[in-house]
Amino acid sequence: MPPAPGRSKLALLATLFVVAACHPSAGAPPETGAGVAARPAAHFPEGWRFEAGGNASFARDAMVSSNSELASRAGVEIMERGGNAVDAAVATGFALAVTHPSAGNLGGGGFMVIRMADGRTAALDYREIAPLAATRDMYLDEHGKLTDKSVIGPLASGVPGSVAGMTAALAKYGNLSLQEVMAPAIRLARDGFVVDSALYFSLRSSKEKITRFNGSAVFFPNGEPLQPGARLVQPALARTLQLIADRGPDAFYKGEIADSIAAEMKRDGGIITKEDLANYKPIWRTPIRSTYRGYSIIAMPPSSSGGITTVETLNILETYDKLPPFGSAHYDHLVAEAFRRAFVDRNTKLGDPAFVNVPVAELTSKSYAKELASTIDADESSRTPRFGATAGEPMHTTHYSVADSKGNAVATTTTINSGYGSGVFIRGAGFFMNNEMDDFSAQPGHANQFGLVQGEANAIVPGKRMLSAMSPTIVLDKDGKLFLVVGAAGGPTIITATTQIILNAIDNHMTLADAMRAPRLHHQAWPDTLFFERGGIAPATLDSLRAMGHHPVTRGSIANANGVMKVDGGFMGLSEPRSSGGAVGY
Ligand code: DON
């Protein structure tokens, strides 16, 4: 297949927008070095919106890749002041809460996977939890029908974990003080920053949600979204951040910020109380460790489904000595069938391990993967079983990647779920609350906002963490050295996009630039549909997949990833080519 020659006008416009939004380092060298010499330009289908062989940012010592160039710069600033990758991740996380309000947050939760240069690894779970007053059927109306209250408004929020998580990570693995790492975020909130077109379009598309609650004064000053070029100053948020920097997480969970959250909840019929906030604790967990073709995978365990589902998929694919060529129908077929099987397990067996017995060892074992792989027909798609037939017994988003000069690396994904979360903006404190309760099976067997059909293992229980797809992942090379830091936003497509970037880097020998620009597919078992990105599949491949029995459906874009790859002489970094952001290093 020849490299993509012609592109449509629309694709060209999209590419121009992306180039404007991404700011790869001016004059960044093409990906050079021994590790990269073995990575020739990929072949993408004709008409695909990105050209193969493109650039990413290059830096010698350290790199941060996130959905906000300003937030990536905050991380770099901290590393230039002597901070390590964890200090930088926390600085980037707090800065995202200022510059990327649709997803960066104080009112949400997340996961952090850490790999220190001395070999220590850690996984921090600061996922939100269901409030004490939550009930299993709280989102059903009197006729047993699912309402939209798990998605919009104050009832949609879980108890936020981000502040507890970021401060815990810093205390255990950082070098610098909370005040030092929060300084860039406080500056960005207090002095403001210039609104770019990405933020403008994002606000505009969420106008109804933001203005329905209390966000208008900050983001829609005259009833219109802040225009590109306007300065966004957030004094209330600056004050909140300063309180956290000065007094630590207690300011958020027990002090006046907790008062503001509880008051806002009470005013509009929410159920999060001061007791819920005071009880919140992040949890250090053992990362999921596995191997894939000699590389090591370090990934997030439950309450995320990310690590198990990624590893289960990779293990199935590893049973094939060599995958068919990228872009072929057989490649797409195998990858989709592997995802299908891993998602059946994900959606029926996984939940918060404090409430559900998750068979982690079995699901991530090579022998189980062999069993699953033996059920894949090389030329014919299987069918996802009817939901319920496989369910266990009743019992029951922005990503950023950081690497420093010492070999430490951090993969973090954090979320308020939908863009701008529940829409509820905490007056006086200056931030949005999440709508993470929708990640529970609000009605087991029925789809949530991502079309995910999940079971009893993920039903609502007070104090329980809702199952997540967030997949912050670190990959080491065959010598045990840092290779890739990656993860994504996008609901269940987080898992499939993260896995495909890993496949692209390992099996398809792509550069980071190609691995992230390559067209993506997605299969989540239910619905039994194979999703493709528009223009990302050759017509002949599509015909073959249909002939195999797949039900292909096109989508605009799949997922929003930010990655860093170690190459000889430094790091390549790239923020999502389909979205906005920036990879910055030094
Ligand atoms: O934790 C999860 O799986 C979801 N709350 C992630 C949501 C998400 O990625 C939305 N993003 N684009």
XYZ file of C-alpha atoms and ligand atoms in Angstrom, residues 103 111 127-128 305 346 397-398 413-419 435-436 439 449-450 452 466-470 488-494 560, ligand 1:
46
model
C -11.483 17.711 31.935
C -5.191 7.238 38.421
C -11.068 7.531 41.781
C -14.257 9.146 43.073
C -10.462 -1.770 34.136
C -14.390 -6.215 31.692
C -11.184 12.179 31.279
C -7.507 13.887 30.268
C -5.317 9.999 33.634
C -7.843 12.181 35.397
C -11.477 12.864 34.707
C -14.687 14.599 35.592
C -16.239 12.135 33.105
C -18.209 14.208 30.574
C -16.816 17.525 29.397
C -20.561 13.233 36.779
C -18.697 10.020 37.481
C -19.681 5.110 35.207
C -23.492 7.450 28.129
C -20.606 5.590 26.439
C -21.153 0.537 27.907
C -17.219 3.194 39.960
C -15.379 1.106 37.365
C -13.183 3.155 35.070
C -11.643 2.599 31.653
C -8.753 4.960 32.329
C -5.928 8.512 26.758
C -9.332 10.037 27.340
C -12.502 8.806 25.660
C -14.481 6.441 27.857
C -14.079 2.823 26.743
C -12.046 3.918 23.704
C -9.310 4.784 26.211
C -7.605 11.497 22.859
O -13.316 6.618 34.028
C -13.819 6.434 32.925
O -13.716 5.410 32.297
C -14.602 7.576 32.288
N -15.109 8.448 33.320
C -13.723 8.307 31.322
C -14.479 9.424 30.649
C -13.794 9.962 29.477
O -12.764 9.508 29.069
C -14.493 11.084 28.842
N -13.692 11.591 27.816
N -13.371 11.949 26.908
